[in-house]
PDB file of C-alpha atoms in Angstrom:
ATOM      1  CA  UNK R   8      23.246  31.749  84.803  1.00  0.00           C
ATOM      2  CA  UNK R   9      24.278  29.769  81.172  1.00  0.00           C
ATOM      3  CA  UNK R  10      23.021  31.162  77.917  1.00  0.00           C
ATOM      4  CA  UNK R  11      21.302  29.036  75.741  1.00  0.00           C
ATOM      5  CA  UNK R  12      23.514  27.089  73.250  1.00  0.00           C
ATOM      6  CA  UNK R  13      22.464  28.386  69.651  1.00  0.00           C
ATOM      7  CA  UNK R  14      23.562  26.904  66.259  1.00  0.00           C
ATOM      8  CA  UNK R  15      24.898  29.592  64.012  1.00  0.00           C
ATOM      9  CA  UNK R  16      22.792  30.998  61.390  1.00  0.00           C
ATOM     10  CA  UNK R  17      24.848  29.582  58.213  1.00  0.00           C
ATOM     11  CA  UNK R  18      24.237  26.005  60.210  1.00  0.00           C
ATOM     12  CA  UNK R  19      20.402  26.397  60.415  1.00  0.00           C
ATOM     13  CA  UNK R  20      20.185  28.068  56.957  1.00  0.00           C
ATOM     14  CA  UNK R  21      22.195  24.831  55.241  1.00  0.00           C
ATOM     15  CA  UNK R  22      19.861  22.488  57.164  1.00  0.00           C
ATOM     16  CA  UNK R  23      16.644  24.197  55.929  1.00  0.00           C
ATOM     17  CA  UNK R  24      18.094  23.863  52.473  1.00  0.00           C
ATOM     18  CA  UNK R  25      19.130  20.504  52.802  1.00  0.00           C
ATOM     19  CA  UNK R  26      15.607  19.558  54.036  1.00  0.00           C
ATOM     20  CA  UNK R  27      13.920  21.348  51.096  1.00  0.00           C
ATOM     21  CA  UNK R  28      15.991  19.386  48.648  1.00  0.00           C
ATOM     22  CA  UNK R  29      15.422  16.422  50.206  1.00  0.00           C
ATOM     23  CA  UNK R  30      11.280  17.177  50.463  1.00  0.00           C
ATOM     24  CA  UNK R  31      11.445  18.242  46.543  1.00  0.00           C
ATOM     25  CA  UNK R  32      12.943  14.940  45.178  1.00  0.00           C
ATOM     26  CA  UNK R  33      10.572  12.956  47.612  1.00  0.00           C
ATOM     27  CA  UNK R  34       7.775  15.093  46.096  1.00  0.00           C
ATOM     28  CA  UNK R  35       9.000  14.214  42.456  1.00  0.00           C
ATOM     29  CA  UNK R  36       9.503  10.624  43.599  1.00  0.00           C
ATOM     30  CA  UNK R  37       6.103  10.413  44.802  1.00  0.00           C
ATOM     31  CA  UNK R  38       4.796  12.153  41.684  1.00  0.00           C
ATOM     32  CA  UNK R  39       6.388   9.448  39.408  1.00  0.00           C
ATOM     33  CA  UNK R  40       4.893   6.772  41.573  1.00  0.00           C
ATOM     34  CA  UNK R  41       1.377   8.142  41.844  1.00  0.00           C
ATOM     35  CA  UNK R  42       1.013   9.857  38.659  1.00  0.00           C
ATOM     36  CA  UNK R  43       2.386   6.803  36.907  1.00  0.00           C
ATOM     37  CA  UNK R  44       3.766   7.894  33.900  1.00  0.00           C
ATOM     38  CA  UNK R  45       6.159   5.342  33.265  1.00  0.00           C
ATOM     39  CA  UNK R  46       7.596   3.586  30.507  1.00  0.00           C
ATOM     40  CA  UNK R  47      10.538   1.371  29.620  1.00  0.00           C
ATOM     41  CA  UNK R  48       9.692  -1.860  31.085  1.00  0.00           C
ATOM     42  CA  UNK R  49      12.099  -3.929  33.117  1.00  0.00           C
ATOM     43  CA  UNK R  50      11.491  -7.480  34.038  1.00  0.00           C
ATOM     44  CA  UNK R  51      13.033  -9.713  36.821  1.00  0.00           C
ATOM     45  CA  UNK R  52      11.620 -13.257  38.077  1.00  0.00           C
ATOM     46  CA  UNK R  53      11.435 -14.658  34.430  1.00  0.00           C
ATOM     47  CA  UNK R  54      12.358 -18.249  33.961  1.00  0.00           C
ATOM     48  CA  UNK R  55      10.023 -19.680  30.979  1.00  0.00           C
ATOM     49  CA  UNK R  56       8.191 -16.665  29.636  1.00  0.00           C
ATOM     50  CA  UNK R  57      10.035 -14.606  26.932  1.00  0.00           C
ATOM     51  CA  UNK R  58       9.966 -10.669  27.839  1.00  0.00           C
ATOM     52  CA  UNK R  59       8.368  -9.837  24.759  1.00  0.00           C
ATOM     53  CA  UNK R  60       5.223 -11.561  25.376  1.00  0.00           C
ATOM     54  CA  UNK R  61       4.512  -9.677  28.826  1.00  0.00           C
ATOM     55  CA  UNK R  62       5.389  -6.194  26.928  1.00  0.00           C
ATOM     56  CA  UNK R  63       2.936  -6.810  24.096  1.00  0.00           C
ATOM     57  CA  UNK R  64       0.102  -7.198  27.010  1.00  0.00           C
ATOM     58  CA  UNK R  65       1.097  -4.036  28.637  1.00  0.00           C
ATOM     59  CA  UNK R  66       1.797  -2.072  25.551  1.00  0.00           C
ATOM     60  CA  UNK R  67       0.567   1.306  25.960  1.00  0.00           C
ATOM     61  CA  UNK R  68      -0.027   1.568  29.584  1.00  0.00           C
ATOM     62  CA  UNK R  69       1.717   3.463  31.961  1.00  0.00           C
ATOM     63  CA  UNK R  70       0.104   3.114  35.220  1.00  0.00           C
ATOM     64  CA  UNK R  71       2.134   0.331  37.329  1.00  0.00           C
ATOM     65  CA  UNK R  72      -1.027  -0.850  39.003  1.00  0.00           C
ATOM     66  CA  UNK R  73      -2.800  -1.487  35.678  1.00  0.00           C
ATOM     67  CA  UNK R  74       0.346  -2.898  34.122  1.00  0.00           C
ATOM     68  CA  UNK R  75       0.669  -5.209  36.788  1.00  0.00           C
ATOM     69  CA  UNK R  76      -2.870  -6.322  36.883  1.00  0.00           C
ATOM     70  CA  UNK R  77      -2.718  -6.752  33.003  1.00  0.00           C
ATOM     71  CA  UNK R  78       0.345  -9.174  33.347  1.00  0.00           C
ATOM     72  CA  UNK R  79      -1.179 -11.245  36.302  1.00  0.00           C
ATOM     73  CA  UNK R  80      -3.624 -12.423  33.898  1.00  0.00           C
ATOM     74  CA  UNK R  81      -1.404 -14.570  31.721  1.00  0.00           C
ATOM     75  CA  UNK R  82      -1.815 -17.921  32.421  1.00  0.00           C
ATOM     76  CA  UNK R  83       1.552 -18.714  33.793  1.00  0.00           C
ATOM     77  CA  UNK R  84       2.128 -15.421  35.668  1.00  0.00           C
ATOM     78  CA  UNK R  85       1.382 -16.148  39.758  1.00  0.00           C
ATOM     79  CA  UNK R  86       2.293 -12.894  40.944  1.00  0.00           C
ATOM     80  CA  UNK R  87       3.554  -9.415  39.395  1.00  0.00           C
ATOM     81  CA  UNK R  88       4.155  -6.076  40.898  1.00  0.00           C
ATOM     82  CA  UNK R  89       5.015  -2.994  38.990  1.00  0.00           C
ATOM     83  CA  UNK R  90       6.871   0.146  40.035  1.00  0.00           C
ATOM     84  CA  UNK R  91       8.099   3.298  38.737  1.00  0.00           C
ATOM     85  CA  UNK R  92      12.062   4.050  39.657  1.00  0.00           C
ATOM     86  CA  UNK R  93      12.960   7.517  40.021  1.00  0.00           C
ATOM     87  CA  UNK R  94      14.263   7.707  36.440  1.00  0.00           C
ATOM     88  CA  UNK R  95      10.792   7.110  35.181  1.00  0.00           C
ATOM     89  CA  UNK R  96      11.559   3.279  34.402  1.00  0.00           C
ATOM     90  CA  UNK R  97       9.090   0.682  35.217  1.00  0.00           C
ATOM     91  CA  UNK R  98      10.391  -2.301  36.980  1.00  0.00           C
ATOM     92  CA  UNK R  99       8.226  -5.708  36.884  1.00  0.00           C
ATOM     93  CA  UNK R 100       8.866  -8.278  39.324  1.00  0.00           C
ATOM     94  CA  UNK R 101       6.988 -11.753  38.314  1.00  0.00           C
ATOM     95  CA  UNK R 102       6.676 -15.206  40.042  1.00  0.00           C
ATOM     96  CA  UNK R 103       5.837 -17.884  37.251  1.00  0.00           C
ATOM     97  CA  UNK R 104       3.537 -20.718  38.031  1.00  0.00           C
ATOM     98  CA  UNK R 105       5.275 -24.084  38.234  1.00  0.00           C
ATOM     99  CA  UNK R 106       3.948 -27.191  36.661  1.00  0.00           C
ATOM    100  CA  UNK R 107       3.340 -30.069  38.502  1.00  0.00           C
ATOM    101  CA  UNK R 108       1.052 -32.146  36.407  1.00  0.00           C
ATOM    102  CA  UNK R 109       0.286 -32.287  32.661  1.00  0.00           C
ATOM    103  CA  UNK R 110      -3.525 -32.563  32.170  1.00  0.00           C
ATOM    104  CA  UNK R 111      -5.066 -34.462  29.631  1.00  0.00           C
ATOM    105  CA  UNK R 112      -8.575 -33.864  29.088  1.00  0.00           C
ATOM    106  CA  UNK R 113     -10.766 -36.376  27.106  1.00  0.00           C
ATOM    107  CA  UNK R 114     -10.309 -35.811  23.395  1.00  0.00           C
ATOM    108  CA  UNK R 115      -7.459 -33.608  23.708  1.00  0.00           C
ATOM    109  CA  UNK R 116      -4.101 -34.869  22.938  1.00  0.00           C
ATOM    110  CA  UNK R 117      -1.993 -31.968  23.793  1.00  0.00           C
ATOM    111  CA  UNK R 118      -3.526 -30.925  27.166  1.00  0.00           C
ATOM    112  CA  UNK R 119      -2.352 -28.347  29.619  1.00  0.00           C
ATOM    113  CA  UNK R 120      -0.316 -27.955  32.837  1.00  0.00           C
ATOM    114  CA  UNK R 121      -1.678 -27.485  36.386  1.00  0.00           C
ATOM    115  CA  UNK R 122       0.352 -25.865  38.979  1.00  0.00           C
ATOM    116  CA  UNK R 123       0.105 -27.052  42.918  1.00  0.00           C
ATOM    117  CA  UNK R 124      -3.024 -24.711  43.312  1.00  0.00           C
ATOM    118  CA  UNK R 125      -4.686 -26.278  40.460  1.00  0.00           C
ATOM    119  CA  UNK R 126      -4.589 -23.206  37.708  1.00  0.00           C
ATOM    120  CA  UNK R 127      -4.223 -24.417  34.437  1.00  0.00           C
ATOM    121  CA  UNK R 128      -1.710 -22.981  31.968  1.00  0.00           C
ATOM    122  CA  UNK R 129      -1.282 -23.986  28.341  1.00  0.00           C
ATOM    123  CA  UNK R 130       1.446 -26.343  27.465  1.00  0.00           C
ATOM    124  CA  UNK R 131       3.540 -23.635  25.563  1.00  0.00           C
ATOM    125  CA  UNK R 132       6.666 -25.256  26.921  1.00  0.00           C
ATOM    126  CA  UNK R 133       8.126 -28.750  27.479  1.00  0.00           C
ATOM    127  CA  UNK R 134       8.185 -29.435  31.049  1.00  0.00           C
ATOM    128  CA  UNK R 135       8.870 -32.954  32.247  1.00  0.00           C
ATOM    129  CA  UNK R 136       5.887 -33.517  34.679  1.00  0.00           C
ATOM    130  CA  UNK R 137       3.583 -36.787  35.485  1.00  0.00           C
ATOM    131  CA  UNK R 138       0.433 -36.894  33.363  1.00  0.00           C
ATOM    132  CA  UNK R 139      -3.352 -36.760  34.738  1.00  0.00           C
ATOM    133  CA  UNK R 140      -5.975 -38.205  32.864  1.00  0.00           C
ATOM    134  CA  UNK R 141      -9.495 -39.251  33.355  1.00  0.00           C
ATOM    135  CA  UNK R 142     -13.014 -38.201  33.895  1.00  0.00           C
ATOM    136  CA  UNK R 143     -12.908 -35.342  36.289  1.00  0.00           C
ATOM    137  CA  UNK R 144      -9.640 -33.763  34.357  1.00  0.00           C
ATOM    138  CA  UNK R 145     -11.675 -30.534  32.716  1.00  0.00           C
ATOM    139  CA  UNK R 146     -11.119 -28.793  29.428  1.00  0.00           C
ATOM    140  CA  UNK R 147      -8.467 -25.815  29.725  1.00  0.00           C
ATOM    141  CA  UNK R 148      -9.682 -22.362  31.278  1.00  0.00           C
ATOM    142  CA  UNK R 149      -6.809 -19.686  31.206  1.00  0.00           C
ATOM    143  CA  UNK R 150      -8.237 -17.944  34.860  1.00  0.00           C
ATOM    144  CA  UNK R 151      -9.928 -20.130  36.872  1.00  0.00           C
ATOM    145  CA  UNK R 152      -8.379 -23.442  38.674  1.00  0.00           C
ATOM    146  CA  UNK R 153      -9.542 -26.593  37.836  1.00  0.00           C
ATOM    147  CA  UNK R 154     -12.784 -27.366  39.734  1.00  0.00           C
ATOM    148  CA  UNK R 155     -12.230 -30.907  40.935  1.00  0.00           C
ATOM    149  CA  UNK R 156     -11.235 -31.245  44.701  1.00  0.00           C
ATOM    150  CA  UNK R 157      -9.663 -34.666  43.899  1.00  0.00           C
ATOM    151  CA  UNK R 158      -7.395 -33.176  41.052  1.00  0.00           C
ATOM    152  CA  UNK R 159      -6.328 -29.837  43.244  1.00  0.00           C
ATOM    153  CA  UNK R 160      -5.562 -32.379  46.326  1.00  0.00           C
ATOM    154  CA  UNK R 161      -3.242 -34.407  43.790  1.00  0.00           C
ATOM    155  CA  UNK R 162      -1.664 -31.544  42.274  1.00  0.00           C
ATOM    156  CA  UNK R 163      -0.808 -30.258  46.085  1.00  0.00           C
ATOM    157  CA  UNK R 164       0.879 -33.494  46.755  1.00  0.00           C
ATOM    158  CA  UNK R 165       2.545 -34.044  43.852  1.00  0.00           C
ATOM    159  CA  UNK R 166       4.255 -30.379  44.176  1.00  0.00           C
ATOM    160  CA  UNK R 167       5.802 -31.265  47.477  1.00  0.00           C
ATOM    161  CA  UNK R 168       6.984 -35.122  46.825  1.00  0.00           C
ATOM    162  CA  UNK R 169      10.690 -35.521  47.096  1.00  0.00           C
ATOM    163  CA  UNK R 170      13.078 -36.697  44.310  1.00  0.00           C
ATOM    164  CA  UNK R 171      12.982 -40.399  44.897  1.00  0.00           C
ATOM    165  CA  UNK R 172       9.205 -40.238  44.848  1.00  0.00           C
ATOM    166  CA  UNK R 173       8.894 -37.952  41.758  1.00  0.00           C
ATOM    167  CA  UNK R 174      11.008 -40.615  40.099  1.00  0.00           C
ATOM    168  CA  UNK R 175       8.229 -43.039  40.264  1.00  0.00           C
ATOM    169  CA  UNK R 176       5.390 -40.999  38.913  1.00  0.00           C
ATOM    170  CA  UNK R 177       4.392 -41.434  35.511  1.00  0.00           C
ATOM    171  CA  UNK R 178       0.582 -41.113  35.015  1.00  0.00           C
ATOM    172  CA  UNK R 179      -2.298 -40.558  37.189  1.00  0.00           C
ATOM    173  CA  UNK R 180      -5.916 -41.767  36.177  1.00  0.00           C
ATOM    174  CA  UNK R 181      -8.719 -40.161  37.985  1.00  0.00           C
ATOM    175  CA  UNK R 182     -11.966 -42.611  37.614  1.00  0.00           C
ATOM    176  CA  UNK R 183     -14.696 -43.407  40.133  1.00  0.00           C
ATOM    177  CA  UNK R 184     -13.482 -40.759  42.640  1.00  0.00           C
ATOM    178  CA  UNK R 185     -10.451 -42.453  43.116  1.00  0.00           C
ATOM    179  CA  UNK R 186      -6.916 -41.867  41.900  1.00  0.00           C
ATOM    180  CA  UNK R 187      -4.503 -44.628  40.482  1.00  0.00           C
ATOM    181  CA  UNK R 188      -0.951 -43.970  39.736  1.00  0.00           C
ATOM    182  CA  UNK R 189       1.318 -45.736  37.271  1.00  0.00           C
ATOM    183  CA  UNK R 190       5.038 -46.196  37.411  1.00  0.00           C
ATOM    184  CA  UNK R 191       7.470 -45.732  34.691  1.00  0.00           C
ATOM    185  CA  UNK R 192       8.170 -48.539  32.637  1.00  0.00           C
ATOM    186  CA  UNK R 193      11.927 -49.319  32.460  1.00  0.00           C
ATOM    187  CA  UNK R 194      14.236 -51.975  31.415  1.00  0.00           C
ATOM    188  CA  UNK R 195      13.427 -54.821  33.404  1.00  0.00           C
ATOM    189  CA  UNK R 196      10.525 -53.291  35.172  1.00  0.00           C
ATOM    190  CA  UNK R 197       6.926 -53.098  33.478  1.00  0.00           C
ATOM    191  CA  UNK R 198       4.798 -50.199  34.752  1.00  0.00           C
ATOM    192  CA  UNK R 199       3.030 -50.832  37.887  1.00  0.00           C
ATOM    193  CA  UNK R 200      -0.477 -49.746  39.235  1.00  0.00           C
ATOM    194  CA  UNK R 201      -0.842 -48.396  42.231  1.00  0.00           C
ATOM    195  CA  UNK R 202      -4.139 -47.365  44.059  1.00  0.00           C
ATOM    196  CA  UNK R 203      -4.037 -44.281  46.005  1.00  0.00           C
ATOM    197  CA  UNK R 204      -7.698 -43.946  46.714  1.00  0.00           C
ATOM    198  CA  UNK R 205      -8.916 -40.408  47.277  1.00  0.00           C
ATOM    199  CA  UNK R 206      -7.023 -38.794  50.110  1.00  0.00           C
ATOM    200  CA  UNK R 207      -3.646 -38.856  51.972  1.00  0.00           C
ATOM    201  CA  UNK R 208      -1.912 -38.659  48.564  1.00  0.00           C
ATOM    202  CA  UNK R 209       1.253 -37.491  49.769  1.00  0.00           C
ATOM    203  CA  UNK R 210       1.441 -39.827  52.711  1.00  0.00           C
ATOM    204  CA  UNK R 211       0.735 -42.738  50.413  1.00  0.00           C
ATOM    205  CA  UNK R 212       3.482 -41.928  48.155  1.00  0.00           C
ATOM    206  CA  UNK R 213       5.981 -41.831  50.864  1.00  0.00           C
ATOM    207  CA  UNK R 214       4.823 -45.457  51.715  1.00  0.00           C
ATOM    208  CA  UNK R 215       5.215 -46.148  48.020  1.00  0.00           C
ATOM    209  CA  UNK R 216       8.926 -44.947  47.908  1.00  0.00           C
ATOM    210  CA  UNK R 217       9.679 -46.694  50.824  1.00  0.00           C
ATOM    211  CA  UNK R 218       8.293 -50.071  49.751  1.00  0.00           C
ATOM    212  CA  UNK R 219       9.495 -49.590  46.504  1.00  0.00           C
ATOM    213  CA  UNK R 220      13.362 -49.269  47.395  1.00  0.00           C
ATOM    214  CA  UNK R 221      13.093 -52.070  50.005  1.00  0.00           C
ATOM    215  CA  UNK R 222      10.677 -54.647  48.435  1.00  0.00           C
ATOM    216  CA  UNK R 223       9.852 -53.968  44.772  1.00  0.00           C
ATOM    217  CA  UNK R 224      13.380 -53.851  43.657  1.00  0.00           C
ATOM    218  CA  UNK R 225      13.776 -57.667  45.061  1.00  0.00           C
ATOM    219  CA  UNK R 226      10.200 -58.441  43.772  1.00  0.00           C
ATOM    220  CA  UNK R 227      10.043 -56.928  40.123  1.00  0.00           C
ATOM    221  CA  UNK R 228       7.042 -59.113  39.176  1.00  0.00           C
ATOM    222  CA  UNK R 229       4.378 -57.136  41.306  1.00  0.00           C
ATOM    223  CA  UNK R 230       1.810 -55.642  39.029  1.00  0.00           C
ATOM    224  CA  UNK R 231      -0.222 -53.823  41.536  1.00  0.00           C
ATOM    225  CA  UNK R 232       0.298 -52.069  44.691  1.00  0.00           C
ATOM    226  CA  UNK R 233      -2.830 -51.000  46.832  1.00  0.00           C
ATOM    227  CA  UNK R 234      -2.135 -48.227  49.354  1.00  0.00           C
ATOM    228  CA  UNK R 235      -5.837 -47.172  50.089  1.00  0.00           C
ATOM    229  CA  UNK R 236      -5.756 -48.876  53.386  1.00  0.00           C
ATOM    230  CA  UNK R 237      -3.554 -47.040  56.186  1.00  0.00           C
ATOM    231  CA  UNK R 238      -0.924 -49.010  57.547  1.00  0.00           C
ATOM    232  CA  UNK R 239      -1.285 -51.586  54.795  1.00  0.00           C
ATOM    233  CA  UNK R 240       0.359 -52.286  51.458  1.00  0.00           C
ATOM    234  CA  UNK R 241      -1.549 -55.113  49.606  1.00  0.00           C
ATOM    235  CA  UNK R 242       0.046 -56.144  46.220  1.00  0.00           C
ATOM    236  CA  UNK R 243      -0.816 -58.597  43.427  1.00  0.00           C
ATOM    237  CA  UNK R 244       1.799 -60.251  41.180  1.00  0.00           C
ATOM    238  CA  UNK R 245       2.043 -58.906  37.695  1.00  0.00           C
ATOM    239  CA  UNK R 246       0.918 -62.287  36.480  1.00  0.00           C
ATOM    240  CA  UNK R 247      -2.660 -62.084  37.733  1.00  0.00           C
ATOM    241  CA  UNK R 248      -3.088 -58.318  37.039  1.00  0.00           C
ATOM    242  CA  UNK R 249      -5.417 -58.820  33.798  1.00  0.00           C
ATOM    243  CA  UNK R 250      -7.419 -61.585  35.532  1.00  0.00           C
ATOM    244  CA  UNK R 251     -10.160 -61.363  38.224  1.00  0.00           C
ATOM    245  CA  UNK R 252     -10.602 -57.982  40.264  1.00  0.00           C
ATOM    246  CA  UNK R 253      -8.720 -57.653  43.489  1.00  0.00           C
ATOM    247  CA  UNK R 254     -10.943 -58.485  46.093  1.00  0.00           C
ATOM    248  CA  UNK R 255     -10.126 -57.534  50.041  1.00  0.00           C
TER     249      UNK R 255
END
């Protein structure tokens, strides 16, 4: 009968000691993470925001959970996560909101930015994005998205356009439950009004792009493009733009 194989006592002792050390290290890390006594903040993911702005917001706080919650209140912050490292430093990763429109409420010459979810950010930084005006553009609020479903749909559509389309977007006007687009005025080309209606903004801007590079460059005298009717592009010469309304 074979004798059972037994590890030498010394090897077993070393293994037990290593396990105790590992458990102690894990317990220390857990205490740092859970008791959350961390300082010396280190940020990653910042694009436009300055570090000192966020440090001031979380000044005096040592809990990663509370720090992340406080930083997420900044209008330019979309998401934030904080954790303590093994040496008690607080590592904070943030994702900034990306402006897609500059909203200009009535009576406000400075305005604010909108991201693709409709959240509002103060116009602290210069960002080259299209303007949106009109009766549904509400005053600034730092925590809530804009209430207008029409403006939110427009923001989502603008966030996903390709570069060629983006070059055609200068200003949107939201009135009467519909959206009008005005293209940039460039040398040789006056601004063109584009009627987008109240839905399918992304799809209609794709149609506009194709029409622009296939037809508009050959007919620069077009003053209005109506895309409110699917699979139809209705145009009007610029010479008639200021006369009687378009009838369909």
